[in-house]
Amino acid sequence: MAYPPQSPAGAPTPGGEGQSRRSFLRTSAVFASGLAALAASLAPLRHLEDYTSLELFMQKYYKELTPEEMAKVLQRIEREVERQYGVRPHVRDLKPMNGVEFAYAHNLTRCIGCRKCVHACVAENNQSRTPEIQYIRVLRMPHGTLDVDKSEHHYDPKLVPEKGYFYMPVQCQQCKNPPCVKVCPVHATWQETDGITVIDYDWCIGCRYCEAACPYWARRFNWTKPSIPKDRLNPDMAYLGNRPRRQGVMEKCHFCIQRTRAGRYPACLEVCPTGARKFGNVLDPNSEVAYILRTKRVFIQLKEDLGTSPRFFYYFDV
Amino acid sequence: MTRNGNTNRVLAVLTLLFSGLAVAFALRLWGRPVVLPPIPLVDPIFTNTATARVSLGLLLQTHGDTSDYDCYTCHDKKEPVKLKLDDQGNVVLPKEHSDLVMGHGSHNRNNNCYNCHDESNLEALQTRDGRHPKLAESSPLCGSCHGPTYDDWEAGAHGRISGYWDRKLGPFVRQNCVACHDPHKPAFPPRAPAPGPHLLHPIAQAAPPQERNP
């Protein structure tokens, strides 16, 4: 006698199609988790937009951009800044003014080393707060020497000025003969007709040759992603000036392009409580700097012997 | 084995590989960025553009409290105020003026009130050459004794000009002498410096200052 069939006639035998369903499920589970794993392993690409975008990648060299293309670029930057900081900035591309050559003069007799210029510069130029990027380094020098090897910039007394010292802030000297420009392999940094050496942060490849070439330690590199609190962002920006930088590019003092090419004084000058900082157009005989270079007897250019010919002059009041 | 089995095996290996990578990225086994201790934001007093001192001129502009400058709430217009001098010839101040600290020049060279204030009208100043500038417009007074500094100031080399370097594009302000100097004790007072630079590497930050240079 045959046993009665356990399943209705025609039903698939166990192990027949059941087997194939299980194997189908297994295969697809493996496949799905494989895909998920692939996606997860590509996770670092999520941050790619912090580094580049298609538009940025396709962007032409600054000097070759037509005004229409520049307008598009500025819009892209405004969009990117808004996405990152939630603040819609006003980004301009300010060109050098005709008949203007900038110079800076710093009065070593007046400076008290209070470092207000350092922090006003950070605030104006949207420099990273952690890690800290500062364009101005104030050197404390013992009286009777101009040897920067004897200087100290981590001084931290209760009150300044201290007896026996004078103070010498160093920032980009805007050389007439800039070594940093010569070494740049991609022409991402160049000197403009008003004397400002600028950097195109979108063209910089971060090789840091310029940093090594600068005898004034004036160039700063974004080793990590810069961080600026949203409420401290300065929305008045210029393309070659204070727009936020990305990780992996150089930056430095640019005489506050966004202010000075609009006729205003740089931020470090405005904040100086002693009036030690002087800025202006040397080609204008009535400017403060022209007066100083004409009438003050003692002025020096830092590391004059290197032949860099800075546009930043230090002088003593006598 | 079937082709199907081979595919499964390859898929399984790939899955393992990618899962491994995913876990590694999630745990950041490579290139884990050094977490920098957040650097405290700088106090806004170090980024404001205020001058060292609040002068009468500024008080008038900002509609501040100018009661200290209303001399004739206490003094009598008809009666010139006599100076009280001690044996050395120094001015002795009453307690109403105890907030004035005198010390103009070494050896109190310029402490006589009437070198600057007008004895016949306390609310004005007087220069040695007979001009009578207003109390709020004291720079020409300073200039009457500090000629060379005054010339520098007019040319913009002493003191500070704020605003627009390009006079065609906008206004500018030449800060008055008393915006920086207290007329009674004009030496520029020392002040607390803003915080110095922090280093990128936390390890280096712990080193004593002498070894951190430059």
Short mmCIF file of C-alpha atoms in Angstrom, two decimals:
data_model
loop_
_atom_site.label_atom_id
_atom_site.label_comp_id
_atom_site.label_asym_id
_atom_site.label_seq_id
_atom_site.Cartn_x
_atom_site.Cartn_y
_atom_site.Cartn_z
CA MET A 1 0.00 0.00 0.00
CA ALA A 2 1.22 3.30 -0.88
CA TYR A 3 1.10 5.99 1.69
CA PRO A 4 -1.37 8.67 0.89
CA PRO A 5 0.41 11.56 -0.71
CA GLN A 6 1.44 14.16 1.90
CA SER A 7 0.79 16.96 -0.43
CA PRO A 8 -1.84 17.37 -3.06
CA ALA A 9 -1.00 15.88 -6.36
CA GLY A 10 1.02 18.12 -8.64
CA ALA A 11 2.44 20.07 -5.72
CA PRO A 12 6.16 20.60 -6.01
CA THR A 13 8.22 18.16 -4.13
CA PRO A 14 10.05 19.57 -1.18
CA GLY A 15 13.53 20.38 -2.23
CA GLY A 16 12.44 21.00 -5.82
CA GLU A 17 11.27 24.58 -6.32
CA GLY A 18 11.62 25.29 -2.54
CA GLN A 19 15.30 24.77 -2.99
CA SER A 20 15.49 27.20 -5.86
CA ARG A 21 13.50 29.88 -3.99
CA ARG A 22 15.89 29.64 -1.07
CA SER A 23 18.88 29.91 -3.33
CA PHE A 24 17.26 32.87 -5.12
CA LEU A 25 16.72 34.60 -1.78
CA ARG A 26 20.27 33.83 -0.72
CA THR A 27 21.69 35.17 -3.94
CA SER A 28 19.70 38.33 -3.80
CA ALA A 29 20.51 38.88 -0.12
CA VAL A 30 24.17 38.51 -0.90
CA PHE A 31 23.77 40.84 -3.86
CA ALA A 32 21.87 43.45 -1.86
CA SER A 33 24.28 43.45 1.03
CA GLY A 34 27.10 43.57 -1.48
CA LEU A 35 25.60 46.70 -3.00
CA ALA A 36 25.03 48.23 0.42
CA ALA A 37 28.60 47.47 1.36
CA LEU A 38 29.81 49.03 -1.88
CA ALA A 39 27.77 52.14 -1.23
CA ALA A 40 29.02 52.35 2.34
CA SER A 41 32.60 51.89 1.29
CA LEU A 42 32.24 54.84 -1.07
CA ALA A 43 31.17 56.99 1.87
CA PRO A 44 34.21 59.28 1.74
CA LEU A 45 32.98 60.54 -1.63
CA ARG A 46 30.05 62.16 0.15
CA HIS A 47 32.43 64.94 1.20
CA LEU A 48 33.68 65.43 -2.32
CA GLU A 49 31.56 68.52 -2.84
CA ASP A 50 33.60 70.24 -0.15
CA TYR A 51 36.59 69.92 -2.42
CA THR A 52 35.27 70.43 -5.90
CA SER A 53 32.19 70.61 -8.01
CA LEU A 54 31.76 70.10 -11.71
CA GLU A 55 31.48 73.86 -12.22
CA LEU A 56 34.62 74.50 -10.22
CA PHE A 57 36.44 71.70 -12.02
CA MET A 58 35.52 73.13 -15.41
CA GLN A 59 36.27 76.76 -14.44
CA LYS A 60 38.73 78.66 -16.64
CA TYR A 61 41.83 80.54 -15.48
CA TYR A 62 40.97 83.82 -13.71
CA LYS A 63 42.60 86.04 -16.32
CA GLU A 64 40.76 84.30 -19.16
CA LEU A 65 37.28 84.60 -17.70
CA THR A 66 34.94 86.90 -19.62
CA PRO A 67 32.77 89.23 -17.51
CA GLU A 68 29.74 86.96 -18.09
CA GLU A 69 31.68 83.90 -17.02
CA MET A 70 32.97 85.78 -13.99
CA ALA A 71 29.42 86.70 -13.02
CA LYS A 72 28.51 82.99 -13.12
CA VAL A 73 31.53 82.10 -11.02
CA LEU A 74 30.62 84.72 -8.42
CA GLN A 75 27.10 83.32 -8.28
CA ARG A 76 28.45 79.82 -7.78
CA ILE A 77 30.59 81.06 -4.89
CA GLU A 78 27.63 82.87 -3.33
CA ARG A 79 25.58 79.68 -3.58
CA GLU A 80 28.33 77.55 -2.06
CA VAL A 81 28.89 79.96 0.82
CA GLU A 82 25.16 80.11 1.50
CA ARG A 83 24.91 76.33 1.52
CA GLN A 84 27.82 76.04 3.94
CA TYR A 85 27.18 78.99 6.25
CA GLY A 86 23.50 79.84 5.77
CA VAL A 87 24.46 83.44 4.98
CA ARG A 88 24.07 84.90 1.50
CA PRO A 89 27.29 86.84 0.90
CA HIS A 90 28.00 89.58 -1.59
CA VAL A 91 31.00 88.46 -3.64
CA ARG A 92 32.63 90.92 -6.01
CA ASP A 93 35.51 90.74 -8.42
CA LEU A 94 37.30 94.01 -7.76
CA LYS A 95 39.92 95.07 -10.27
CA PRO A 96 42.94 97.28 -9.51
CA MET A 97 42.22 100.99 -9.76
CA ASN A 98 43.98 103.15 -12.36
CA GLY A 99 46.86 105.29 -11.10
CA VAL A 100 46.97 103.51 -7.77
CA GLU A 101 49.90 101.72 -6.22
CA PHE A 102 49.41 100.71 -2.63
CA ALA A 103 51.99 100.93 0.11
CA TYR A 104 51.89 100.32 3.81
CA ALA A 105 53.96 102.13 6.43
CA HIS A 106 54.28 100.94 9.98
CA ASN A 107 55.45 103.19 12.81
CA LEU A 108 57.64 101.11 15.10
CA THR A 109 57.81 103.94 17.65
CA ARG A 110 54.04 103.88 18.18
CA CYS A 111 53.19 100.17 17.99
CA ILE A 112 52.56 98.68 21.44
CA GLY A 113 52.11 95.06 20.39
CA CYS A 114 48.46 94.75 21.48
CA ARG A 115 47.62 92.36 18.60
CA LYS A 116 44.29 94.00 17.83
CA CYS A 117 45.32 94.09 14.17
CA VAL A 118 45.80 90.31 14.17
CA HIS A 119 42.24 89.62 15.28
CA ALA A 120 40.59 92.37 13.25
CA CYS A 121 42.26 90.81 10.23
CA VAL A 122 40.95 87.35 11.11
CA ALA A 123 37.42 88.72 11.49
CA GLU A 124 37.52 90.77 8.29
CA ASN A 125 39.11 88.14 6.11
CA ASN A 126 37.16 85.06 7.21
CA GLN A 127 40.18 83.17 8.44
CA SER A 128 39.75 79.78 10.08
CA ARG A 129 39.33 79.94 13.88
CA THR A 130 40.13 76.27 14.62
CA PRO A 131 42.73 75.56 13.42
CA GLU A 132 43.81 79.13 13.71
CA ILE A 133 44.99 81.00 10.64
CA GLN A 134 46.36 84.50 11.11
CA TYR A 135 47.98 86.68 8.47
CA ILE A 136 49.70 89.03 10.91
CA ARG A 137 52.42 87.86 13.27
CA VAL A 138 53.53 90.42 15.85
CA LEU A 139 57.18 90.01 16.75
CA ARG A 140 58.48 91.30 20.04
CA MET A 141 62.05 92.51 19.57
CA PRO A 142 64.56 93.60 22.19
CA HIS A 143 65.58 97.25 21.86
CA GLY A 144 68.75 97.81 19.88
CA THR A 145 68.31 95.11 17.25
CA LEU A 146 66.34 94.50 14.10
CA ASP A 147 67.35 90.85 13.99
CA VAL A 148 64.19 88.78 13.61
CA ASP A 149 66.04 85.73 14.98
CA LYS A 150 66.01 87.45 18.36
CA SER A 151 62.26 87.98 18.22
CA GLU A 152 59.46 86.20 20.03
CA HIS A 153 55.81 86.13 19.03
CA HIS A 154 54.31 84.13 21.89
CA TYR A 155 54.82 86.94 24.39
CA ASP A 156 52.01 87.07 26.91
CA PRO A 157 52.46 89.74 29.58
CA LYS A 158 49.62 91.33 31.60
CA LEU A 159 50.18 94.67 29.90
CA VAL A 160 51.87 95.90 26.75
CA PRO A 161 54.17 97.60 25.89
CA GLU A 162 56.87 95.95 27.99
CA LYS A 163 60.04 97.77 29.03
CA GLY A 164 63.01 97.13 26.76
CA TYR A 165 61.09 95.84 23.74
CA PHE A 166 59.51 97.13 20.59
CA TYR A 167 56.94 95.36 18.46
CA MET A 168 57.01 94.57 14.79
CA PRO A 169 53.97 93.09 13.08
CA VAL A 170 54.87 91.06 9.99
CA GLN A 171 52.41 90.22 7.26
CA CYS A 172 52.63 89.85 3.49
CA GLN A 173 55.07 92.56 2.38
CA GLN A 174 53.55 92.80 -1.11
CA CYS A 175 57.02 92.70 -2.68
CA LYS A 176 57.73 94.42 -5.97
CA ASN A 177 59.84 91.38 -6.79
CA PRO A 178 57.91 88.55 -5.14
CA PRO A 179 59.72 85.19 -4.85
CA CYS A 180 56.43 83.41 -4.13
CA VAL A 181 55.02 84.33 -7.53
CA LYS A 182 58.10 83.02 -9.32
CA VAL A 183 57.88 79.55 -7.84
CA CYS A 184 54.18 78.91 -8.38
CA PRO A 185 54.00 76.10 -10.95
CA VAL A 186 50.42 76.87 -12.01
CA HIS A 187 50.32 80.71 -11.91
CA ALA A 188 47.73 80.65 -9.17
CA THR A 189 49.41 83.66 -7.54
CA TRP A 190 50.49 86.84 -9.29
CA GLN A 191 51.09 90.53 -8.77
CA GLU A 192 48.44 93.00 -9.86
CA THR A 193 49.03 96.52 -11.15
CA ASP A 194 48.20 98.13 -7.80
CA GLY A 195 50.98 96.10 -6.22
CA ILE A 196 48.89 93.49 -4.44
CA THR A 197 50.03 89.91 -4.86
CA VAL A 198 46.86 87.85 -5.06
CA ILE A 199 45.98 84.16 -4.94
CA ASP A 200 43.24 82.47 -6.95
CA TYR A 201 42.02 79.93 -4.39
CA ASP A 202 40.26 78.04 -7.18
CA TRP A 203 43.46 77.59 -9.15
CA CYS A 204 45.84 76.79 -6.27
CA ILE A 205 46.93 73.16 -6.13
CA GLY A 206 48.33 73.38 -2.62
CA CYS A 207 51.95 72.50 -3.40
CA ARG A 208 53.18 75.08 -0.88
CA TYR A 209 56.21 76.12 -2.93
CA CYS A 210 55.23 79.75 -2.36
CA GLU A 211 55.17 79.22 1.38
CA ALA A 212 58.72 77.91 1.23
CA ALA A 213 59.85 80.75 -1.03
CA CYS A 214 58.48 83.56 1.13
CA PRO A 215 61.22 85.04 3.35
CA TYR A 216 58.61 86.67 5.60
CA TRP A 217 56.62 83.54 6.58
CA ALA A 218 53.59 85.37 5.31
CA ARG A 219 51.74 82.57 3.55
CA ARG A 220 49.36 80.22 5.34
CA PHE A 221 48.18 76.78 4.28
CA ASN A 222 44.79 75.22 5.01
CA TRP A 223 45.91 71.87 6.35
CA THR A 224 42.40 70.93 7.40
CA LYS A 225 38.94 72.17 6.58
CA PRO A 226 38.75 75.76 7.85
CA SER A 227 36.04 76.49 10.39
CA ILE A 228 34.34 79.84 10.89
CA PRO A 229 31.31 80.25 13.17
CA LYS A 230 28.30 81.30 11.06
CA ASP A 231 27.68 84.46 13.05
CA ARG A 232 31.25 85.65 12.56
CA LEU A 233 31.29 85.34 8.77
CA ASN A 234 31.97 88.62 6.99
CA PRO A 235 29.53 88.61 4.02
CA ASP A 236 31.27 91.43 2.14
CA MET A 237 33.61 89.34 -0.02
CA ALA A 238 35.92 89.58 -2.99
CA TYR A 239 36.99 86.79 -5.34
CA LEU A 240 40.71 87.43 -4.83
CA GLY A 241 40.12 88.50 -1.25
CA ASN A 242 38.28 87.18 1.75
CA ARG A 243 35.85 84.63 0.34
CA PRO A 244 36.06 81.40 2.35
CA ARG A 245 38.89 79.07 1.38
CA ARG A 246 38.86 75.29 0.99
CA GLN A 247 41.13 72.74 2.58
CA GLY A 248 44.37 72.38 0.67
CA VAL A 249 44.88 75.93 -0.61
CA MET A 250 47.20 78.78 0.34
CA GLU A 251 46.12 82.15 1.65
CA LYS A 252 47.75 85.35 2.90
CA CYS A 253 47.29 89.06 3.48
CA HIS A 254 45.97 90.81 0.37
CA PHE A 255 45.76 94.35 1.82
CA CYS A 256 42.01 93.71 2.34
CA ILE A 257 41.20 93.86 -1.39
CA GLN A 258 37.47 93.90 -0.65
CA ARG A 259 37.96 97.15 1.29
CA THR A 260 40.95 98.89 -0.25
CA ARG A 261 39.87 98.50 -3.89
CA ALA A 262 36.60 100.11 -2.83
CA GLY A 263 38.52 103.06 -1.40
CA ARG A 264 38.48 102.09 2.28
CA TYR A 265 41.35 101.58 4.70
CA PRO A 266 42.33 97.99 5.56
CA ALA A 267 40.88 96.43 8.72
CA CYS A 268 44.21 96.25 10.57
CA LEU A 269 44.64 100.01 10.22
CA GLU A 270 41.10 100.84 11.34
CA VAL A 271 41.47 98.86 14.54
CA CYS A 272 44.91 100.12 15.60
CA PRO A 273 44.49 102.12 18.83
CA THR A 274 47.88 103.84 18.49
CA GLY A 275 47.67 104.93 14.87
CA ALA A 276 50.89 103.09 14.04
CA ARG A 277 49.53 101.72 10.76
CA LYS A 278 49.45 103.84 7.62
CA PHE A 279 48.13 102.86 4.24
CA GLY A 280 47.51 104.59 0.96
CA ASN A 281 48.33 105.29 -2.63
CA VAL A 282 52.04 106.16 -2.99
CA LEU A 283 51.41 107.70 -6.40
CA ASP A 284 49.28 110.37 -4.70
CA PRO A 285 51.68 112.95 -3.16
CA ASN A 286 49.01 113.99 -0.64
CA SER A 287 48.59 110.50 0.81
CA GLU A 288 49.84 109.64 4.28
CA VAL A 289 52.29 107.05 2.97
CA ALA A 290 53.77 109.45 0.42
CA TYR A 291 54.22 112.04 3.21
CA ILE A 292 55.90 109.46 5.45
CA LEU A 293 58.30 108.20 2.80
CA ARG A 294 59.13 111.81 1.97
CA THR A 295 59.60 113.25 5.46
CA LYS A 296 60.50 110.46 7.88
CA ARG A 297 64.19 109.88 7.97
CA VAL A 298 64.44 106.30 9.12
CA PHE A 299 62.57 103.57 7.40
CA ILE A 300 63.49 100.03 6.61
CA GLN A 301 62.27 97.27 4.42
CA LEU A 302 62.44 93.95 6.18
CA LYS A 303 65.29 91.74 4.84
CA GLU A 304 66.10 94.47 2.34
CA ASP A 305 69.24 92.60 1.24
CA LEU A 306 67.17 89.86 -0.42
CA GLY A 307 66.10 92.25 -3.15
CA THR A 308 62.41 91.51 -2.73
CA SER A 309 61.66 95.24 -2.46
CA PRO A 310 58.63 95.18 -0.16
CA ARG A 311 55.79 97.68 -0.40
CA PHE A 312 55.57 97.47 3.38
CA PHE A 313 57.81 99.99 5.14
CA TYR A 314 58.78 100.20 8.78
CA TYR A 315 59.83 103.55 10.16
CA PHE A 316 60.70 105.24 13.41
CA ASP A 317 59.38 108.63 14.46
CA VAL A 318 62.27 110.86 15.36
CA MET B 1 30.18 23.07 -9.31
CA THR B 2 27.74 25.15 -11.36
CA ARG B 3 28.32 28.61 -12.80
CA ASN B 4 25.73 29.84 -10.34
CA GLY B 5 27.78 28.63 -7.39
CA ASN B 6 30.87 30.42 -8.69
CA THR B 7 28.99 33.69 -9.03
CA ASN B 8 27.70 33.36 -5.51
CA ARG B 9 31.15 32.75 -4.17
CA VAL B 10 32.61 35.77 -5.97
CA LEU B 11 29.69 37.87 -4.76
CA ALA B 12 30.22 36.69 -1.21
CA VAL B 13 33.92 37.57 -1.32
CA LEU B 14 33.16 41.00 -2.75
CA THR B 15 30.49 41.55 -0.12
CA LEU B 16 32.94 40.66 2.60
CA LEU B 17 35.52 42.97 1.09
CA PHE B 18 33.15 45.92 0.78
CA SER B 19 31.66 45.34 4.22
CA GLY B 20 35.18 45.32 5.57
CA LEU B 21 35.92 48.61 3.81
CA ALA B 22 32.65 50.08 5.01
CA VAL B 23 33.44 49.15 8.61
CA ALA B 24 36.94 50.52 8.21
CA PHE B 25 35.62 53.84 6.89
CA ALA B 26 32.98 53.99 9.57
CA LEU B 27 35.61 53.46 12.26
CA ARG B 28 38.02 55.72 10.33
CA LEU B 29 40.88 53.27 10.57
CA TRP B 30 42.93 55.33 8.12
CA GLY B 31 43.70 59.01 8.16
CA ARG B 32 41.73 59.67 11.29
CA PRO B 33 42.03 63.47 11.56
CA VAL B 34 43.59 64.77 14.74
CA VAL B 35 40.77 66.40 16.66
CA LEU B 36 42.00 69.85 17.58
CA PRO B 37 40.85 71.32 20.85
CA PRO B 38 38.53 74.18 19.83
CA ILE B 39 40.29 77.52 20.15
CA PRO B 40 38.14 79.98 22.10
CA LEU B 41 36.80 82.84 19.98
CA VAL B 42 38.46 86.16 20.62
CA ASP B 43 36.66 88.74 22.76
CA PRO B 44 35.03 91.39 20.48
CA ILE B 45 36.77 94.17 22.44
CA PHE B 46 39.86 93.19 20.46
CA THR B 47 38.18 93.67 17.10
CA ASN B 48 36.30 96.91 17.70
CA THR B 49 37.62 100.12 16.20
CA ALA B 50 37.06 102.33 19.24
CA THR B 51 39.80 104.78 20.13
CA ALA B 52 41.59 104.56 23.47
CA ARG B 53 39.44 107.25 25.03
CA VAL B 54 35.97 108.77 24.87
CA SER B 55 36.43 112.47 24.19
CA LEU B 56 33.92 115.28 24.56
CA GLY B 57 33.64 115.46 20.80
CA LEU B 58 32.54 111.83 20.66
CA LEU B 59 30.12 112.27 23.58
CA LEU B 60 28.45 115.14 21.74
CA GLN B 61 28.25 113.08 18.56
CA THR B 62 26.74 110.05 20.29
CA HIS B 63 24.56 112.14 22.66
CA GLY B 64 26.36 110.72 25.70
CA ASP B 65 26.53 112.16 29.22
CA THR B 66 28.39 115.49 29.05
CA SER B 67 27.57 116.71 32.58
CA ASP B 68 31.30 116.66 33.53
CA TYR B 69 31.84 119.34 30.93
CA ASP B 70 29.16 121.73 32.17
CA CYS B 71 31.59 123.73 34.29
CA TYR B 72 29.02 126.35 35.25
CA THR B 73 26.72 124.00 37.09
CA CYS B 74 29.27 124.31 39.93
CA HIS B 75 31.34 127.34 39.07
CA ASP B 76 30.19 130.92 38.96
CA LYS B 77 30.51 132.65 35.59
CA LYS B 78 31.31 136.00 37.19
CA GLU B 79 33.97 134.71 39.56
CA PRO B 80 37.17 133.39 38.01
CA VAL B 81 38.35 130.19 39.75
CA LYS B 82 41.61 130.70 41.60
CA LEU B 83 44.16 127.91 41.45
CA LYS B 84 45.25 126.43 44.75
CA LEU B 85 48.93 125.61 44.67
CA ASP B 86 51.08 123.68 47.15
CA ASP B 87 54.65 124.62 48.18
CA GLN B 88 56.14 123.02 45.03
CA GLY B 89 53.77 124.99 42.82
CA ASN B 90 51.63 121.94 41.97
CA VAL B 91 47.88 122.38 41.57
CA VAL B 92 45.85 121.01 44.48
CA LEU B 93 42.60 119.56 43.23
CA PRO B 94 39.34 119.63 45.20
CA LYS B 95 37.46 116.35 45.72
CA GLU B 96 34.97 117.36 43.00
CA HIS B 97 37.82 117.01 40.53
CA SER B 98 39.38 113.94 42.11
CA ASP B 99 38.78 111.98 38.87
CA LEU B 100 41.38 114.16 37.16
CA VAL B 101 44.86 112.69 37.25
CA MET B 102 47.42 115.30 36.36
CA GLY B 103 50.70 114.38 34.74
CA HIS B 104 51.31 116.21 31.49
CA GLY B 105 54.97 115.74 30.65
CA SER B 106 57.78 114.73 32.94
CA HIS B 107 58.10 116.80 36.14
CA ASN B 108 54.47 117.91 35.73
CA ARG B 109 55.66 120.41 33.18
CA ASN B 110 52.23 121.25 31.87
CA ASN B 111 49.88 120.96 34.83
CA ASN B 112 48.68 124.52 35.06
CA CYS B 113 44.99 124.41 34.23
CA TYR B 114 45.07 127.79 32.52
CA ASN B 115 47.76 126.71 30.07
CA CYS B 116 44.80 125.14 28.33
CA HIS B 117 41.53 126.20 29.95
CA ASP B 118 40.35 129.77 29.63
CA GLU B 119 40.07 131.32 33.11
CA SER B 120 37.51 133.87 31.91
CA ASN B 121 35.35 131.20 30.26
CA LEU B 122 35.88 127.68 31.64
CA GLU B 123 33.88 126.15 28.80
CA ALA B 124 36.52 127.22 26.29
CA LEU B 125 40.22 126.66 25.87
CA GLN B 126 43.02 129.12 25.23
CA THR B 127 46.25 128.81 23.32
CA ARG B 128 49.45 130.66 24.05
CA ASP B 129 48.95 132.74 20.89
CA GLY B 130 45.52 133.97 21.97
CA ARG B 131 43.09 131.68 20.15
CA HIS B 132 40.05 130.33 22.01
CA PRO B 133 39.07 126.91 20.63
CA LYS B 134 35.93 125.19 21.92
CA LEU B 135 36.35 122.51 24.58
CA ALA B 136 35.29 119.86 22.08
CA GLU B 137 37.73 121.09 19.42
CA SER B 138 40.98 120.85 21.32
CA SER B 139 43.39 119.57 18.66
CA PRO B 140 44.57 123.08 17.62
CA LEU B 141 45.28 123.72 21.31
CA CYS B 142 47.56 120.69 21.47
CA GLY B 143 49.09 121.84 18.21
CA SER B 144 49.97 125.23 19.69
CA CYS B 145 52.59 123.51 21.85
CA HIS B 146 53.25 120.31 19.86
CA GLY B 147 53.87 121.85 16.45
CA PRO B 148 55.77 119.05 14.68
CA THR B 149 53.39 116.36 15.98
CA TYR B 150 50.47 118.49 14.87
CA ASP B 151 51.92 118.78 11.37
CA ASP B 152 52.31 115.02 11.24
CA TRP B 153 48.75 114.65 12.47
CA GLU B 154 47.42 116.94 9.78
CA ALA B 155 49.31 114.98 7.14
CA GLY B 156 47.90 111.77 8.61
CA ALA B 157 51.22 110.41 9.88
CA HIS B 158 50.44 110.81 13.62
CA GLY B 159 47.15 109.61 15.04
CA ARG B 160 44.64 107.80 12.89
CA ILE B 161 42.41 108.57 9.93
CA SER B 162 39.48 106.19 9.60
CA GLY B 163 37.13 105.57 6.70
CA TYR B 164 38.14 106.06 3.07
CA TRP B 165 41.71 106.49 1.86
CA ASP B 166 40.21 107.47 -1.49
CA ARG B 167 38.60 110.79 -0.60
CA LYS B 168 36.55 110.71 -3.83
CA LEU B 169 34.78 107.54 -2.79
CA GLY B 170 33.71 108.26 0.76
CA PRO B 171 34.08 110.12 4.04
CA PHE B 172 36.99 109.98 6.45
CA VAL B 173 37.47 110.89 10.09
CA ARG B 174 40.69 112.29 11.52
CA GLN B 175 40.72 111.21 15.16
CA ASN B 176 41.32 114.09 17.60
CA CYS B 177 44.31 114.12 19.90
CA VAL B 178 42.07 113.64 22.94
CA ALA B 179 40.54 110.50 21.38
CA CYS B 180 43.85 108.84 22.22
CA HIS B 181 45.50 111.09 24.80
CA ASP B 182 44.00 112.20 28.10
CA PRO B 183 44.79 115.94 28.00
CA HIS B 184 45.65 115.88 31.71
CA LYS B 185 47.86 112.80 31.57
CA PRO B 186 48.62 112.30 27.90
CA ALA B 187 51.08 109.40 27.96
CA PHE B 188 49.40 106.49 26.16
CA PRO B 189 48.32 104.02 28.87
CA PRO B 190 49.50 100.38 28.68
CA ARG B 191 46.80 97.82 27.91
CA ALA B 192 46.21 94.06 27.98
CA PRO B 193 47.29 92.35 24.75
CA ALA B 194 44.91 90.16 22.73
CA PRO B 195 45.61 86.40 22.92
CA GLY B 196 48.70 85.23 21.04
CA PRO B 197 48.78 82.59 18.35
CA HIS B 198 47.87 78.97 19.12
CA LEU B 199 49.81 76.19 17.45
CA LEU B 200 48.43 73.64 15.04
CA HIS B 201 49.75 70.67 16.99
CA PRO B 202 48.34 70.10 20.46
CA ILE B 203 51.65 68.49 21.48
CA ALA B 204 53.59 71.56 20.50
CA GLN B 205 51.11 73.71 22.42
CA ALA B 206 52.16 72.03 25.62
CA ALA B 207 55.83 72.93 25.12
CA PRO B 208 57.24 75.85 27.12
CA PRO B 209 57.18 79.13 25.18
CA GLN B 210 60.96 79.37 24.61
CA GLU B 211 60.95 76.14 22.62
CA ARG B 212 58.03 77.14 20.43
CA ASN B 213 59.78 79.69 18.34
CA PRO B 214 59.19 80.66 15.62
#
